[in-house]
Amino acid sequence: MNDDYPGRPKLLKGALIEFSKRFIVPVPNIIIFQYNPETMVRKLETWYSGGQEGGQGGNSEPVNAQPHDPPETFDLTLEFDAADDLDNPVNQGIAIVAGVSNRIAALEMLLYPEEEAGGLLGSAVGALAGAAGGAAGITSNAKPVPRGKVPDLLFCWGPSRIVPVRLTSFSVEEQAYSPQLSPIRAKVTVGLKILQPRNLPCSKEVSSELLKTSYNIYKKVKQGLAASNMVGQSADAIMGMLPI
């Protein structure tokens, strides 16, 4: 099939967008999936009268009164292969040295808290300065940079599913190695929990407002899909299901 055929649908790739202060340039860090996972498990939790999700409260019976939207999670596995990069002149050098380690590291950093100032480069410069001062016998009285919060994330899975999330689980299966023992194939299994507006900090930052807006749009899309299902049902079909 000709890939240039005008009627061919464009393949959209899933991605995680990080809004972080660890980089010097204040732009989102977009981590595009090399391959879209073939399956994804979604879970919604029922509210229990004990005040906690998942039946952890004093009463194990679900109730009708519910103070907020049900918690929702995604579980998916991402596959990485350095073969594509080895054929790409732009990324070939990194692939030869690191394999897919850079892709895995980009995901791992989403679990680490941000530094308050200076970001990754500031930390590297500070470490070098400390090493140089120690070699010269100079003692520094500088206090360590306080640790911050984990970065804000958007999970992008098509135009109708862009939601704020937080990583809740992370595991890596390295499957093959280069002669330098860098992984050249790997599977990364991640768990994502959708953050509702009540879970997001009260902040006037653009990223915070974007996260809240994306959740509200995601919920509106769900409501619209549910409404379209009701419209598609004929009155005769509904009456035929009633025991009268």
Short mmCIF file of C-alpha atoms in Angstrom, two decimals:
data_model
loop_
_atom_site.label_atom_id
_atom_site.label_comp_id
_atom_site.label_asym_id
_atom_site.label_seq_id
_atom_site.Cartn_x
_atom_site.Cartn_y
_atom_site.Cartn_z
CA MET A 1 0.00 0.00 0.00
CA ASN A 2 1.26 3.46 -0.86
CA ASP A 3 1.94 5.44 2.30
CA ASP A 4 1.32 8.67 0.35
CA TYR A 5 -2.25 7.72 -0.48
CA PRO A 6 -4.33 10.83 0.45
CA GLY A 7 -7.12 8.77 2.04
CA ARG A 8 -4.78 6.93 4.38
CA PRO A 9 -5.52 7.87 8.01
CA LYS A 10 -2.68 9.52 9.89
CA LEU A 11 -1.27 7.46 12.73
CA LEU A 12 -1.31 9.32 16.03
CA LYS A 13 1.20 8.27 18.65
CA GLY A 14 0.58 8.31 22.37
CA ALA A 15 2.73 10.54 24.54
CA LEU A 16 3.41 11.87 28.00
CA ILE A 17 3.89 15.62 28.32
CA GLU A 18 5.93 16.80 31.31
CA PHE A 19 5.56 20.31 32.71
CA SER A 20 8.76 20.65 34.69
CA LYS A 21 11.08 23.27 36.15
CA ARG A 22 14.10 21.01 35.84
CA PHE A 23 14.92 22.28 32.35
CA ILE A 24 16.35 25.71 31.59
CA VAL A 25 13.94 26.47 28.77
CA PRO A 26 10.35 26.59 30.15
CA VAL A 27 8.79 24.39 27.46
CA PRO A 28 6.91 21.10 27.89
CA ASN A 29 9.01 17.96 27.59
CA ILE A 30 7.12 15.66 25.20
CA ILE A 31 7.92 11.94 25.49
CA ILE A 32 6.42 10.31 22.39
CA PHE A 33 5.86 6.56 22.48
CA GLN A 34 8.04 4.76 19.95
CA TYR A 35 5.22 2.26 19.38
CA ASN A 36 1.63 2.54 20.53
CA PRO A 37 0.78 -0.26 22.97
CA GLU A 38 -1.71 -2.75 21.57
CA THR A 39 -3.65 -3.03 24.84
CA MET A 40 -4.40 -0.82 27.81
CA VAL A 41 -6.24 -1.70 31.02
CA ARG A 42 -8.55 0.96 32.47
CA LYS A 43 -9.97 0.70 35.99
CA LEU A 44 -12.56 2.83 37.76
CA GLU A 45 -13.00 2.46 41.52
CA THR A 46 -16.33 2.43 43.31
CA TRP A 47 -16.96 4.81 46.19
CA TYR A 48 -17.65 3.12 49.53
CA SER A 49 -19.51 4.59 52.47
CA GLY A 50 -16.44 4.20 54.69
CA GLY A 51 -15.01 7.24 52.96
CA GLN A 52 -12.30 5.49 50.97
CA GLU A 53 -12.17 3.89 47.56
CA GLY A 54 -11.71 0.19 47.02
CA GLY A 55 -13.59 -1.00 50.10
CA GLN A 56 -11.00 0.20 52.64
CA GLY A 57 -13.54 2.00 54.82
CA GLY A 58 -15.63 0.74 57.70
CA ASN A 59 -18.52 -0.24 55.42
CA SER A 60 -17.76 -2.51 52.48
CA GLU A 61 -21.00 -1.70 50.67
CA PRO A 62 -20.99 0.82 47.81
CA VAL A 63 -23.42 3.70 48.28
CA ASN A 64 -25.20 6.18 46.04
CA ALA A 65 -23.95 9.34 47.74
CA GLN A 66 -20.56 10.13 46.25
CA PRO A 67 -18.60 13.36 46.85
CA HIS A 68 -16.44 13.26 43.71
CA ASP A 69 -15.77 11.45 40.45
CA PRO A 70 -14.56 7.84 40.69
CA PRO A 71 -10.77 7.40 40.60
CA GLU A 72 -9.56 6.05 37.27
CA THR A 73 -6.27 4.37 36.35
CA PHE A 74 -4.50 3.17 33.20
CA ASP A 75 -2.03 0.27 32.95
CA LEU A 76 0.00 -0.06 29.75
CA THR A 77 3.27 -1.48 28.45
CA LEU A 78 5.58 0.52 26.19
CA GLU A 79 8.07 -1.21 23.90
CA PHE A 80 11.39 0.30 22.84
CA ASP A 81 13.82 -0.90 20.19
CA ALA A 82 17.07 0.77 19.14
CA ALA A 83 16.86 -0.68 15.62
CA ASP A 84 14.92 2.33 14.31
CA ASP A 85 17.46 4.77 15.73
CA LEU A 86 20.38 2.81 14.33
CA ASP A 87 18.95 3.44 10.85
CA ASN A 88 18.45 7.15 11.57
CA PRO A 89 21.59 9.27 10.99
CA VAL A 90 20.41 11.88 13.51
CA ASN A 91 19.97 9.45 16.42
CA GLN A 92 22.48 6.83 15.34
CA GLY A 93 25.29 8.00 17.64
CA ILE A 94 23.11 7.94 20.76
CA ALA A 95 21.67 4.56 19.84
CA ILE A 96 25.12 3.03 19.40
CA VAL A 97 26.31 4.26 22.80
CA ALA A 98 23.13 4.14 24.91
CA GLY A 99 20.72 1.86 23.05
CA VAL A 100 17.29 2.72 24.46
CA SER A 101 18.65 3.88 27.84
CA ASN A 102 17.83 7.51 27.01
CA ARG A 103 14.17 6.68 26.37
CA ILE A 104 13.92 4.71 29.60
CA ALA A 105 15.69 7.45 31.57
CA ALA A 106 13.26 10.07 30.25
CA LEU A 107 10.39 8.04 31.72
CA GLU A 108 12.23 7.30 34.97
CA MET A 109 12.83 11.00 35.61
CA LEU A 110 9.06 11.47 35.80
CA LEU A 111 9.26 9.70 39.17
CA TYR A 112 11.93 11.99 40.58
CA PRO A 113 11.10 15.25 42.39
CA GLU A 114 12.14 18.45 40.71
CA GLU A 115 14.93 20.63 42.00
CA GLU A 116 13.67 24.08 42.96
CA ALA A 117 16.21 26.01 40.93
CA GLY A 118 18.81 25.37 38.31
CA GLY A 119 17.28 22.15 37.04
CA LEU A 120 19.43 19.40 35.67
CA LEU A 121 22.12 21.75 34.41
CA GLY A 122 22.28 23.59 37.73
CA SER A 123 22.73 20.31 39.58
CA ALA A 124 25.47 19.24 37.21
CA VAL A 125 27.29 22.59 37.56
CA GLY A 126 26.93 22.45 41.35
CA ALA A 127 28.33 18.93 41.47
CA LEU A 128 31.31 19.91 39.33
CA ALA A 129 31.95 23.00 41.45
CA GLY A 130 31.80 20.94 44.61
CA ALA A 131 34.20 18.39 43.21
CA ALA A 132 36.62 21.13 42.13
CA GLY A 133 36.40 22.84 45.54
CA GLY A 134 37.01 19.57 47.34
CA ALA A 135 40.07 18.88 45.21
CA ALA A 136 41.43 22.32 46.07
CA GLY A 137 40.74 21.87 49.78
CA ILE A 138 37.95 24.45 49.83
CA THR A 139 34.94 23.74 52.02
CA SER A 140 31.61 25.04 50.79
CA ASN A 141 28.92 26.25 53.19
CA ALA A 142 26.21 26.16 50.51
CA LYS A 143 23.06 24.39 51.58
CA PRO A 144 21.71 21.57 49.41
CA VAL A 145 18.96 22.52 47.01
CA PRO A 146 15.60 21.50 48.52
CA ARG A 147 13.71 18.78 46.73
CA GLY A 148 10.51 19.73 44.98
CA LYS A 149 7.44 17.89 43.79
CA VAL A 150 7.20 15.37 40.98
CA PRO A 151 6.43 17.01 37.64
CA ASP A 152 2.93 17.55 36.31
CA LEU A 153 2.03 15.17 33.47
CA LEU A 154 -0.49 14.94 30.67
CA PHE A 155 -1.26 11.54 29.16
CA CYS A 156 -2.16 11.97 25.48
CA TRP A 157 -4.01 9.15 23.78
CA GLY A 158 -5.78 10.75 20.85
CA PRO A 159 -7.62 14.07 20.79
CA SER A 160 -10.45 12.87 23.07
CA ARG A 161 -8.24 11.42 25.82
CA ILE A 162 -5.81 14.01 27.14
CA VAL A 163 -5.78 13.85 30.92
CA PRO A 164 -3.56 14.87 33.85
CA VAL A 165 -1.93 11.83 35.43
CA ARG A 166 0.64 10.70 37.95
CA LEU A 167 2.83 7.62 37.66
CA THR A 168 1.82 5.04 40.28
CA SER A 169 3.93 2.07 39.16
CA PHE A 170 6.95 1.54 36.95
CA SER A 171 8.90 -1.55 35.90
CA VAL A 172 11.45 -2.19 33.15
CA GLU A 173 12.18 -5.48 31.39
CA GLU A 174 15.47 -5.16 29.48
CA GLN A 175 15.45 -7.82 26.77
CA ALA A 176 18.68 -7.49 24.77
CA TYR A 177 22.02 -5.73 25.17
CA SER A 178 24.72 -4.18 23.02
CA PRO A 179 28.38 -5.25 23.32
CA GLN A 180 28.72 -2.32 25.80
CA LEU A 181 25.79 -3.80 27.81
CA SER A 182 23.40 -0.96 27.01
CA PRO A 183 19.82 -2.21 26.59
CA ILE A 184 18.80 -2.22 22.94
CA ARG A 185 15.28 -3.61 23.48
CA ALA A 186 13.06 -3.11 26.50
CA LYS A 187 9.50 -3.12 27.77
CA VAL A 188 8.39 -0.50 30.30
CA THR A 189 5.15 -1.19 32.18
CA VAL A 190 3.62 1.87 33.81
CA GLY A 191 0.57 2.59 35.92
CA LEU A 192 -1.08 6.00 35.59
CA LYS A 193 -3.68 7.53 37.86
CA ILE A 194 -5.87 10.32 36.52
CA LEU A 195 -5.65 13.47 38.62
CA GLN A 196 -8.95 15.20 39.20
CA PRO A 197 -9.11 18.96 39.90
CA ARG A 198 -9.34 18.16 43.63
CA ASN A 199 -5.95 16.39 43.37
CA LEU A 200 -4.25 19.31 41.62
CA PRO A 201 -2.58 22.19 43.50
CA CYS A 202 -4.27 25.57 43.62
CA SER A 203 -1.92 27.49 41.39
CA LYS A 204 -2.19 30.27 38.83
CA GLU A 205 0.49 28.70 36.65
CA VAL A 206 -0.50 28.04 33.05
CA SER A 207 0.32 24.34 33.39
CA SER A 208 -1.97 23.97 36.42
CA GLU A 209 -4.91 25.58 34.62
CA LEU A 210 -4.23 23.42 31.56
CA LEU A 211 -4.31 20.24 33.64
CA LYS A 212 -7.65 21.15 35.19
CA THR A 213 -9.13 22.12 31.84
CA SER A 214 -7.96 18.89 30.21
CA TYR A 215 -9.70 16.81 32.89
CA ASN A 216 -12.96 18.73 32.48
CA ILE A 217 -12.84 18.23 28.70
CA TYR A 218 -12.13 14.52 29.16
CA LYS A 219 -15.20 14.22 31.39
CA LYS A 220 -17.36 16.17 28.93
CA VAL A 221 -16.28 13.84 26.12
CA LYS A 222 -17.36 10.85 28.21
CA GLN A 223 -20.73 12.46 28.87
CA GLY A 224 -21.14 13.16 25.16
CA LEU A 225 -20.34 9.58 24.21
CA ALA A 226 -22.82 8.27 26.78
CA ALA A 227 -25.49 10.60 25.43
CA SER A 228 -24.83 9.46 21.86
CA ASN A 229 -25.35 5.86 22.94
CA MET A 230 -28.77 6.79 24.33
CA VAL A 231 -29.72 8.62 21.15
CA GLY A 232 -28.72 5.61 19.05
CA GLN A 233 -31.18 3.34 20.84
CA SER A 234 -34.63 3.18 19.27
CA ALA A 235 -37.77 3.44 21.39
CA ASP A 236 -38.98 0.08 20.05
CA ALA A 237 -35.81 -1.66 21.21
CA ILE A 238 -36.13 -0.16 24.70
CA MET A 239 -39.81 -1.09 25.01
CA GLY A 240 -39.00 -4.63 23.86
CA MET A 241 -36.69 -5.05 26.86
CA LEU A 242 -39.36 -4.06 29.40
CA PRO A 243 -41.32 -6.88 31.07
CA ILE A 244 -44.76 -5.41 30.20
#
